Amino acid sequence: MPAPTPRTALLVGAAGGILKEVSRELAEEGHTLVLFDRDAEAVGRLAEELGRITKVETVVGDITDIAAAERQLTDIVDRFAPSILVNGVGGDTRVIGYADLTTDHFDESFLENVVSSWIAVKVCAPRMAADGYGRIVNFASAGGRTYSRFNNAAYVAAKAAVIGMTKQLAFELAPTGVVVNVVAHGPIATERVAGAFERRDPEQQRAVLAKLPMGRYGTVAEAVGSVLHLCSESAGYSTGSVIDINGGIYM
């Protein structure tokens, strides 16, 4: 198999558990990386690590500050013209019953998961379309496909919206050479998720694992393969697809 063409990849939420590993793999493939994250210390450490392998730029910003993020993203497109965009933002480990949710929960979840992904596509996709090539990967959740035992209705609704938005974006961009897809992860043992699991008492831990067909959480390494495929040249005829990475929870 020929080596991938070196490109520039923008990773939003780059210091997060899954996206951090995606960044490492893309660096190994020789792509230039633009790492966008609000955690200056964490993204700086990642850039220092990956800078030994490939060219890396960091942008510290809050993607949920939409006006500021749009300005930063516009600058990124002008300077680097990324042809790969991975939106790894959003997430929630809170189990909250429907009766205890407020409109603030919905506003927060839709901003973090839907609007923040949309603004990155809005800014980046026109340049990709003009260049005739683009790979966009959004992050949803297995819960957004059905329901979740591990989150809440606001989060599930937002991730379902990410899936619907991705399909519409894929339809609109299909003639341009830009493909847009979404991955729907189930329980993956990122630092945040593993930490939430460890804070449960042993009885609760056993109850959680009993609900997982494989009896365990997925690893971060197991979560990245489909993301990398959708970032690759070989994904050129895949658009509007949803790839489930859930260990058989919803089949």
PDB file of C-alpha atoms in Angstrom:
ATOM      1  CA  MET A   1       0.000   0.000   0.000  1.00  0.00           C
ATOM      2  CA  PRO A   2       1.461   3.398  -0.931  1.00  0.00           C
ATOM      3  CA  ALA A   3       2.265   5.864   1.821  1.00  0.00           C
ATOM      4  CA  PRO A   4      -0.469   8.448   2.446  1.00  0.00           C
ATOM      5  CA  THR A   5      -0.080  11.863   0.882  1.00  0.00           C
ATOM      6  CA  PRO A   6       1.111  14.273   3.585  1.00  0.00           C
ATOM      7  CA  ARG A   7      -1.675  16.705   4.399  1.00  0.00           C
ATOM      8  CA  THR A   8      -2.608  19.142   7.145  1.00  0.00           C
ATOM      9  CA  ALA A   9      -5.025  17.966   9.824  1.00  0.00           C
ATOM     10  CA  LEU A  10      -6.914  20.208  12.232  1.00  0.00           C
ATOM     11  CA  LEU A  11      -7.946  18.432  15.417  1.00  0.00           C
ATOM     12  CA  VAL A  12     -10.436  20.271  17.621  1.00  0.00           C
ATOM     13  CA  GLY A  13     -10.258  19.077  21.204  1.00  0.00           C
ATOM     14  CA  ALA A  14      -6.847  17.626  20.436  1.00  0.00           C
ATOM     15  CA  ALA A  15      -5.775  17.062  24.035  1.00  0.00           C
ATOM     16  CA  GLY A  16      -8.757  14.784  24.759  1.00  0.00           C
ATOM     17  CA  GLY A  17      -8.297  11.066  25.276  1.00  0.00           C
ATOM     18  CA  ILE A  18      -9.293   9.650  21.884  1.00  0.00           C
ATOM     19  CA  LEU A  19      -8.173  12.613  19.807  1.00  0.00           C
ATOM     20  CA  LYS A  20      -4.771  12.643  21.474  1.00  0.00           C
ATOM     21  CA  GLU A  21      -4.142   9.148  20.125  1.00  0.00           C
ATOM     22  CA  VAL A  22      -5.562  10.084  16.705  1.00  0.00           C
ATOM     23  CA  SER A  23      -3.077  12.971  16.665  1.00  0.00           C
ATOM     24  CA  ARG A  24      -0.215  10.586  17.378  1.00  0.00           C
ATOM     25  CA  GLU A  25      -1.226   8.242  14.578  1.00  0.00           C
ATOM     26  CA  LEU A  26      -1.643  11.071  12.054  1.00  0.00           C
ATOM     27  CA  ALA A  27       1.785  12.385  13.046  1.00  0.00           C
ATOM     28  CA  GLU A  28       3.288   8.957  12.395  1.00  0.00           C
ATOM     29  CA  GLU A  29       1.726   9.064   8.914  1.00  0.00           C
ATOM     30  CA  GLY A  30       3.575  12.322   8.240  1.00  0.00           C
ATOM     31  CA  HIS A  31       0.710  14.789   8.316  1.00  0.00           C
ATOM     32  CA  THR A  32       1.175  18.333   9.587  1.00  0.00           C
ATOM     33  CA  LEU A  33      -0.980  18.903  12.667  1.00  0.00           C
ATOM     34  CA  VAL A  34      -2.871  21.917  13.951  1.00  0.00           C
ATOM     35  CA  LEU A  35      -3.902  21.123  17.521  1.00  0.00           C
ATOM     36  CA  PHE A  36      -6.811  23.209  18.850  1.00  0.00           C
ATOM     37  CA  ASP A  37      -7.672  22.918  22.525  1.00  0.00           C
ATOM     38  CA  ARG A  38      -8.569  25.141  25.469  1.00  0.00           C
ATOM     39  CA  ASP A  39      -6.120  23.386  27.804  1.00  0.00           C
ATOM     40  CA  ALA A  40      -2.879  25.219  27.018  1.00  0.00           C
ATOM     41  CA  GLU A  41      -0.737  22.994  29.224  1.00  0.00           C
ATOM     42  CA  ALA A  42      -2.075  19.691  27.874  1.00  0.00           C
ATOM     43  CA  VAL A  43      -1.965  20.704  24.222  1.00  0.00           C
ATOM     44  CA  GLY A  44       1.521  22.119  24.732  1.00  0.00           C
ATOM     45  CA  ARG A  45       2.752  18.767  26.089  1.00  0.00           C
ATOM     46  CA  LEU A  46       1.205  16.948  23.145  1.00  0.00           C
ATOM     47  CA  ALA A  47       2.754  19.384  20.662  1.00  0.00           C
ATOM     48  CA  GLU A  48       6.166  18.933  22.266  1.00  0.00           C
ATOM     49  CA  GLU A  49       5.845  15.168  21.941  1.00  0.00           C
ATOM     50  CA  LEU A  50       4.610  15.148  18.359  1.00  0.00           C
ATOM     51  CA  GLY A  51       6.934  17.943  17.241  1.00  0.00           C
ATOM     52  CA  ARG A  52       9.707  15.368  17.283  1.00  0.00           C
ATOM     53  CA  ILE A  53       7.863  13.501  14.515  1.00  0.00           C
ATOM     54  CA  THR A  54       6.165  16.099  12.326  1.00  0.00           C
ATOM     55  CA  LYS A  55       5.358  19.798  12.028  1.00  0.00           C
ATOM     56  CA  VAL A  56       2.909  20.860  14.733  1.00  0.00           C
ATOM     57  CA  GLU A  57       1.085  24.108  15.412  1.00  0.00           C
ATOM     58  CA  THR A  58      -1.017  24.758  18.507  1.00  0.00           C
ATOM     59  CA  VAL A  59      -4.020  27.024  18.879  1.00  0.00           C
ATOM     60  CA  VAL A  60      -5.343  27.616  22.377  1.00  0.00           C
ATOM     61  CA  GLY A  61      -9.002  28.518  22.361  1.00  0.00           C
ATOM     62  CA  ASP A  62     -12.467  27.547  23.525  1.00  0.00           C
ATOM     63  CA  ILE A  63     -14.450  26.153  20.604  1.00  0.00           C
ATOM     64  CA  THR A  64     -17.677  26.892  22.512  1.00  0.00           C
ATOM     65  CA  ASP A  65     -16.910  30.622  22.380  1.00  0.00           C
ATOM     66  CA  ILE A  66     -18.330  30.668  18.874  1.00  0.00           C
ATOM     67  CA  ALA A  67     -17.402  34.215  17.837  1.00  0.00           C
ATOM     68  CA  ALA A  68     -13.805  33.879  19.022  1.00  0.00           C
ATOM     69  CA  ALA A  69     -13.519  30.351  17.645  1.00  0.00           C
ATOM     70  CA  GLU A  70     -14.707  31.485  14.230  1.00  0.00           C
ATOM     71  CA  ARG A  71     -11.956  34.103  14.139  1.00  0.00           C
ATOM     72  CA  GLN A  72      -9.324  31.573  15.195  1.00  0.00           C
ATOM     73  CA  LEU A  73     -10.539  28.974  12.718  1.00  0.00           C
ATOM     74  CA  THR A  74     -10.538  31.509   9.897  1.00  0.00           C
ATOM     75  CA  ASP A  75      -6.918  32.304  10.689  1.00  0.00           C
ATOM     76  CA  ILE A  76      -6.075  28.586  10.713  1.00  0.00           C
ATOM     77  CA  VAL A  77      -7.669  28.096   7.294  1.00  0.00           C
ATOM     78  CA  ASP A  78      -5.881  31.140   5.876  1.00  0.00           C
ATOM     79  CA  ARG A  79      -2.492  30.008   7.192  1.00  0.00           C
ATOM     80  CA  PHE A  80      -2.628  26.221   6.914  1.00  0.00           C
ATOM     81  CA  ALA A  81      -5.572  25.208   4.660  1.00  0.00           C
ATOM     82  CA  PRO A  82      -6.291  21.946   6.522  1.00  0.00           C
ATOM     83  CA  SER A  83      -7.768  19.202   4.381  1.00  0.00           C
ATOM     84  CA  ILE A  84      -8.545  16.939   7.361  1.00  0.00           C
ATOM     85  CA  LEU A  85     -10.814  18.098  10.187  1.00  0.00           C
ATOM     86  CA  VAL A  86     -11.639  16.000  13.228  1.00  0.00           C
ATOM     87  CA  ASN A  87     -14.171  17.417  15.691  1.00  0.00           C
ATOM     88  CA  GLY A  88     -13.501  15.572  18.927  1.00  0.00           C
ATOM     89  CA  VAL A  89     -15.337  17.962  21.207  1.00  0.00           C
ATOM     90  CA  GLY A  90     -18.132  17.248  23.650  1.00  0.00           C
ATOM     91  CA  GLY A  91     -18.727  14.551  26.216  1.00  0.00           C
ATOM     92  CA  ASP A  92     -20.580  14.000  29.465  1.00  0.00           C
ATOM     93  CA  THR A  93     -20.279  11.380  32.189  1.00  0.00           C
ATOM     94  CA  ARG A  94     -23.209  12.642  34.279  1.00  0.00           C
ATOM     95  CA  VAL A  95     -26.140  10.301  34.819  1.00  0.00           C
ATOM     96  CA  ILE A  96     -29.097  12.655  35.291  1.00  0.00           C
ATOM     97  CA  GLY A  97     -32.731  11.574  35.118  1.00  0.00           C
ATOM     98  CA  TYR A  98     -35.023  13.430  32.741  1.00  0.00           C
ATOM     99  CA  ALA A  99     -36.959  15.068  35.565  1.00  0.00           C
ATOM    100  CA  ASP A 100     -33.798  16.600  36.994  1.00  0.00           C
ATOM    101  CA  LEU A 101     -32.568  18.113  33.716  1.00  0.00           C
ATOM    102  CA  THR A 102     -32.946  21.818  33.045  1.00  0.00           C
ATOM    103  CA  THR A 103     -32.864  23.874  29.888  1.00  0.00           C
ATOM    104  CA  ASP A 104     -29.328  24.840  30.869  1.00  0.00           C
ATOM    105  CA  HIS A 105     -28.255  21.209  30.466  1.00  0.00           C
ATOM    106  CA  PHE A 106     -29.642  21.176  26.924  1.00  0.00           C
ATOM    107  CA  ASP A 107     -28.116  24.527  26.025  1.00  0.00           C
ATOM    108  CA  GLU A 108     -24.727  23.401  27.320  1.00  0.00           C
ATOM    109  CA  SER A 109     -24.800  20.035  25.593  1.00  0.00           C
ATOM    110  CA  PHE A 110     -25.926  21.372  22.226  1.00  0.00           C
ATOM    111  CA  LEU A 111     -23.305  24.122  22.332  1.00  0.00           C
ATOM    112  CA  GLU A 112     -20.498  21.725  23.233  1.00  0.00           C
ATOM    113  CA  ASN A 113     -21.455  18.979  20.794  1.00  0.00           C
ATOM    114  CA  VAL A 114     -23.463  20.394  17.895  1.00  0.00           C
ATOM    115  CA  VAL A 115     -22.796  24.100  17.457  1.00  0.00           C
ATOM    116  CA  SER A 116     -19.066  23.771  18.103  1.00  0.00           C
ATOM    117  CA  SER A 117     -18.748  21.041  15.468  1.00  0.00           C
ATOM    118  CA  TRP A 118     -20.822  23.057  13.019  1.00  0.00           C
ATOM    119  CA  ILE A 119     -18.693  26.205  13.313  1.00  0.00           C
ATOM    120  CA  ALA A 120     -15.524  24.261  12.511  1.00  0.00           C
ATOM    121  CA  VAL A 121     -17.132  22.748   9.414  1.00  0.00           C
ATOM    122  CA  LYS A 122     -18.601  26.081   8.379  1.00  0.00           C
ATOM    123  CA  VAL A 123     -15.173  27.719   8.360  1.00  0.00           C
ATOM    124  CA  CYS A 124     -13.052  24.837   7.052  1.00  0.00           C
ATOM    125  CA  ALA A 125     -15.253  23.168   4.435  1.00  0.00           C
ATOM    126  CA  PRO A 126     -15.375  25.999   1.848  1.00  0.00           C
ATOM    127  CA  ARG A 127     -11.582  25.919   1.453  1.00  0.00           C
ATOM    128  CA  MET A 128     -11.624  22.129   1.230  1.00  0.00           C
ATOM    129  CA  ALA A 129     -14.351  22.301  -1.408  1.00  0.00           C
ATOM    130  CA  ALA A 130     -12.373  24.872  -3.394  1.00  0.00           C
ATOM    131  CA  ASP A 131      -9.366  22.552  -3.283  1.00  0.00           C
ATOM    132  CA  GLY A 132     -11.504  19.552  -4.266  1.00  0.00           C
ATOM    133  CA  TYR A 133     -10.484  17.390  -1.316  1.00  0.00           C
ATOM    134  CA  GLY A 134     -11.519  17.088   2.312  1.00  0.00           C
ATOM    135  CA  ARG A 135     -12.056  14.630   5.132  1.00  0.00           C
ATOM    136  CA  ILE A 136     -14.288  15.675   8.019  1.00  0.00           C
ATOM    137  CA  VAL A 137     -14.975  13.407  10.997  1.00  0.00           C
ATOM    138  CA  ASN A 138     -17.416  14.355  13.731  1.00  0.00           C
ATOM    139  CA  PHE A 139     -17.747  12.600  17.080  1.00  0.00           C
ATOM    140  CA  ALA A 140     -21.175  11.382  18.173  1.00  0.00           C
ATOM    141  CA  SER A 141     -21.912   8.605  20.649  1.00  0.00           C
ATOM    142  CA  ALA A 142     -23.507   5.191  20.750  1.00  0.00           C
ATOM    143  CA  GLY A 143     -26.128   6.860  22.944  1.00  0.00           C
ATOM    144  CA  GLY A 144     -27.007   9.206  20.102  1.00  0.00           C
ATOM    145  CA  ARG A 145     -28.010   6.172  18.065  1.00  0.00           C
ATOM    146  CA  THR A 146     -30.465   4.835  20.648  1.00  0.00           C
ATOM    147  CA  TYR A 147     -30.245   5.639  24.363  1.00  0.00           C
ATOM    148  CA  SER A 148     -27.595   5.610  27.073  1.00  0.00           C
ATOM    149  CA  ARG A 149     -27.221   3.984  30.468  1.00  0.00           C
ATOM    150  CA  PHE A 150     -24.245   6.210  31.176  1.00  0.00           C
ATOM    151  CA  ASN A 151     -25.339   9.801  30.423  1.00  0.00           C
ATOM    152  CA  ASN A 152     -28.542  11.808  30.184  1.00  0.00           C
ATOM    153  CA  ALA A 153     -31.223  12.887  27.721  1.00  0.00           C
ATOM    154  CA  ALA A 154     -29.609  16.253  26.945  1.00  0.00           C
ATOM    155  CA  TYR A 155     -26.343  14.587  25.955  1.00  0.00           C
ATOM    156  CA  VAL A 156     -28.083  11.840  23.973  1.00  0.00           C
ATOM    157  CA  ALA A 157     -30.201  14.425  22.131  1.00  0.00           C
ATOM    158  CA  ALA A 158     -27.115  16.459  21.251  1.00  0.00           C
ATOM    159  CA  LYS A 159     -25.226  13.455  19.928  1.00  0.00           C
ATOM    160  CA  ALA A 160     -28.260  12.405  17.883  1.00  0.00           C
ATOM    161  CA  ALA A 161     -28.243  15.920  16.449  1.00  0.00           C
ATOM    162  CA  VAL A 162     -24.562  15.567  15.529  1.00  0.00           C
ATOM    163  CA  ILE A 163     -25.465  12.477  13.513  1.00  0.00           C
ATOM    164  CA  GLY A 164     -28.311  14.228  11.708  1.00  0.00           C
ATOM    165  CA  MET A 165     -26.200  17.314  11.059  1.00  0.00           C
ATOM    166  CA  THR A 166     -23.375  15.178   9.685  1.00  0.00           C
ATOM    167  CA  LYS A 167     -25.689  13.476   7.218  1.00  0.00           C
ATOM    168  CA  GLN A 168     -26.985  16.820   5.949  1.00  0.00           C
ATOM    169  CA  LEU A 169     -23.466  18.242   5.646  1.00  0.00           C
ATOM    170  CA  ALA A 170     -22.389  15.118   3.774  1.00  0.00           C
ATOM    171  CA  PHE A 171     -25.264  15.558   1.329  1.00  0.00           C
ATOM    172  CA  GLU A 172     -24.445  19.206   0.689  1.00  0.00           C
ATOM    173  CA  LEU A 173     -20.703  18.646   0.280  1.00  0.00           C
ATOM    174  CA  ALA A 174     -20.817  15.358  -1.661  1.00  0.00           C
ATOM    175  CA  PRO A 175     -20.271  16.958  -5.111  1.00  0.00           C
ATOM    176  CA  THR A 176     -17.163  18.827  -3.960  1.00  0.00           C
ATOM    177  CA  GLY A 177     -14.727  16.054  -3.018  1.00  0.00           C
ATOM    178  CA  VAL A 178     -15.288  16.688   0.694  1.00  0.00           C
ATOM    179  CA  VAL A 179     -16.669  13.734   2.646  1.00  0.00           C
ATOM    180  CA  VAL A 180     -18.234  14.060   6.096  1.00  0.00           C
ATOM    181  CA  ASN A 181     -18.683  11.131   8.438  1.00  0.00           C
ATOM    182  CA  VAL A 182     -19.314  10.450  12.101  1.00  0.00           C
ATOM    183  CA  VAL A 183     -18.081   7.928  14.639  1.00  0.00           C
ATOM    184  CA  ALA A 184     -20.358   6.822  17.478  1.00  0.00           C
ATOM    185  CA  HIS A 185     -18.275   5.548  20.357  1.00  0.00           C
ATOM    186  CA  GLY A 186     -19.669   3.470  23.168  1.00  0.00           C
ATOM    187  CA  PRO A 187     -17.959   3.376  26.591  1.00  0.00           C
ATOM    188  CA  ILE A 188     -14.264   3.975  25.907  1.00  0.00           C
ATOM    189  CA  ALA A 189     -11.822   4.054  28.813  1.00  0.00           C
ATOM    190  CA  THR A 190     -10.459   7.540  28.332  1.00  0.00           C
ATOM    191  CA  GLU A 191      -9.016   9.165  31.433  1.00  0.00           C
ATOM    192  CA  ARG A 192     -12.305  10.956  32.111  1.00  0.00           C
ATOM    193  CA  VAL A 193     -14.529   7.902  31.614  1.00  0.00           C
ATOM    194  CA  ALA A 194     -12.189   5.584  33.506  1.00  0.00           C
ATOM    195  CA  GLY A 195     -12.066   8.125  36.323  1.00  0.00           C
ATOM    196  CA  ALA A 196     -15.850   8.248  36.527  1.00  0.00           C
ATOM    197  CA  PHE A 197     -15.919   4.436  36.632  1.00  0.00           C
ATOM    198  CA  GLU A 198     -13.328   4.294  39.403  1.00  0.00           C
ATOM    199  CA  ARG A 199     -15.401   6.687  41.530  1.00  0.00           C
ATOM    200  CA  ARG A 200     -18.268   4.188  41.584  1.00  0.00           C
ATOM    201  CA  ASP A 201     -18.428   1.697  44.421  1.00  0.00           C
ATOM    202  CA  PRO A 202     -17.638  -1.976  43.602  1.00  0.00           C
ATOM    203  CA  GLU A 203     -21.294  -2.974  43.374  1.00  0.00           C
ATOM    204  CA  GLN A 204     -21.994  -0.177  40.893  1.00  0.00           C
ATOM    205  CA  GLN A 205     -18.909  -1.129  38.886  1.00  0.00           C
ATOM    206  CA  ARG A 206     -20.107  -4.715  38.598  1.00  0.00           C
ATOM    207  CA  ALA A 207     -23.550  -3.489  37.526  1.00  0.00           C
ATOM    208  CA  VAL A 208     -22.028  -1.304  34.803  1.00  0.00           C
ATOM    209  CA  LEU A 209     -19.814  -4.066  33.424  1.00  0.00           C
ATOM    210  CA  ALA A 210     -22.760  -6.488  33.439  1.00  0.00           C
ATOM    211  CA  LYS A 211     -24.500  -4.214  30.914  1.00  0.00           C
ATOM    212  CA  LEU A 212     -21.598  -4.428  28.443  1.00  0.00           C
ATOM    213  CA  PRO A 213     -21.736  -7.469  26.136  1.00  0.00           C
ATOM    214  CA  MET A 214     -17.938  -7.781  26.176  1.00  0.00           C
ATOM    215  CA  GLY A 215     -17.828  -7.206  29.907  1.00  0.00           C
ATOM    216  CA  ARG A 216     -15.407  -4.313  29.609  1.00  0.00           C
ATOM    217  CA  TYR A 217     -14.892  -0.810  28.308  1.00  0.00           C
ATOM    218  CA  GLY A 218     -13.206  -0.300  24.978  1.00  0.00           C
ATOM    219  CA  THR A 219      -9.639   0.957  24.951  1.00  0.00           C
ATOM    220  CA  VAL A 220      -8.537   4.223  23.392  1.00  0.00           C
ATOM    221  CA  ALA A 221      -6.437   2.259  20.917  1.00  0.00           C
ATOM    222  CA  GLU A 222      -9.563   0.381  19.801  1.00  0.00           C
ATOM    223  CA  ALA A 223     -11.418   3.661  19.345  1.00  0.00           C
ATOM    224  CA  VAL A 224      -9.052   5.317  16.885  1.00  0.00           C
ATOM    225  CA  GLY A 225      -8.938   2.907  13.948  1.00  0.00           C
ATOM    226  CA  SER A 226     -12.216   3.949  12.360  1.00  0.00           C
ATOM    227  CA  VAL A 227     -11.386   7.629  12.854  1.00  0.00           C
ATOM    228  CA  LEU A 228      -8.091   7.164  11.035  1.00  0.00           C
ATOM    229  CA  HIS A 229      -9.804   5.335   8.176  1.00  0.00           C
ATOM    230  CA  LEU A 230     -12.281   8.171   7.712  1.00  0.00           C
ATOM    231  CA  CYS A 231      -9.370  10.632   7.643  1.00  0.00           C
ATOM    232  CA  SER A 232      -7.630   8.693   4.892  1.00  0.00           C
ATOM    233  CA  GLU A 233      -7.637   8.924   1.115  1.00  0.00           C
ATOM    234  CA  SER A 234      -9.298   5.502   0.925  1.00  0.00           C
ATOM    235  CA  ALA A 235     -12.455   6.936   2.514  1.00  0.00           C
ATOM    236  CA  GLY A 236     -13.273   8.969  -0.582  1.00  0.00           C
ATOM    237  CA  TYR A 237     -16.551   7.163  -1.317  1.00  0.00           C
ATOM    238  CA  SER A 238     -17.702   7.087   2.310  1.00  0.00           C
ATOM    239  CA  THR A 239     -19.848  10.028   3.255  1.00  0.00           C
ATOM    240  CA  GLY A 240     -22.758  10.474   5.621  1.00  0.00           C
ATOM    241  CA  SER A 241     -21.817   7.206   7.296  1.00  0.00           C
ATOM    242  CA  VAL A 242     -22.051   6.432  11.003  1.00  0.00           C
ATOM    243  CA  ILE A 243     -19.469   3.999  12.327  1.00  0.00           C
ATOM    244  CA  ASP A 244     -20.382   2.369  15.641  1.00  0.00           C
ATOM    245  CA  ILE A 245     -17.555   1.482  18.042  1.00  0.00           C
ATOM    246  CA  ASN A 246     -19.518   0.098  20.935  1.00  0.00           C
ATOM    247  CA  GLY A 247     -18.500  -3.463  21.791  1.00  0.00           C
ATOM    248  CA  GLY A 248     -21.925  -4.807  20.816  1.00  0.00           C
ATOM    249  CA  ILE A 249     -24.033  -2.680  23.164  1.00  0.00           C
ATOM    250  CA  TYR A 250     -26.574  -1.787  20.504  1.00  0.00           C
ATOM    251  CA  MET A 251     -26.819  -4.318  17.703  1.00  0.00           C
TER     252      MET A 251
END
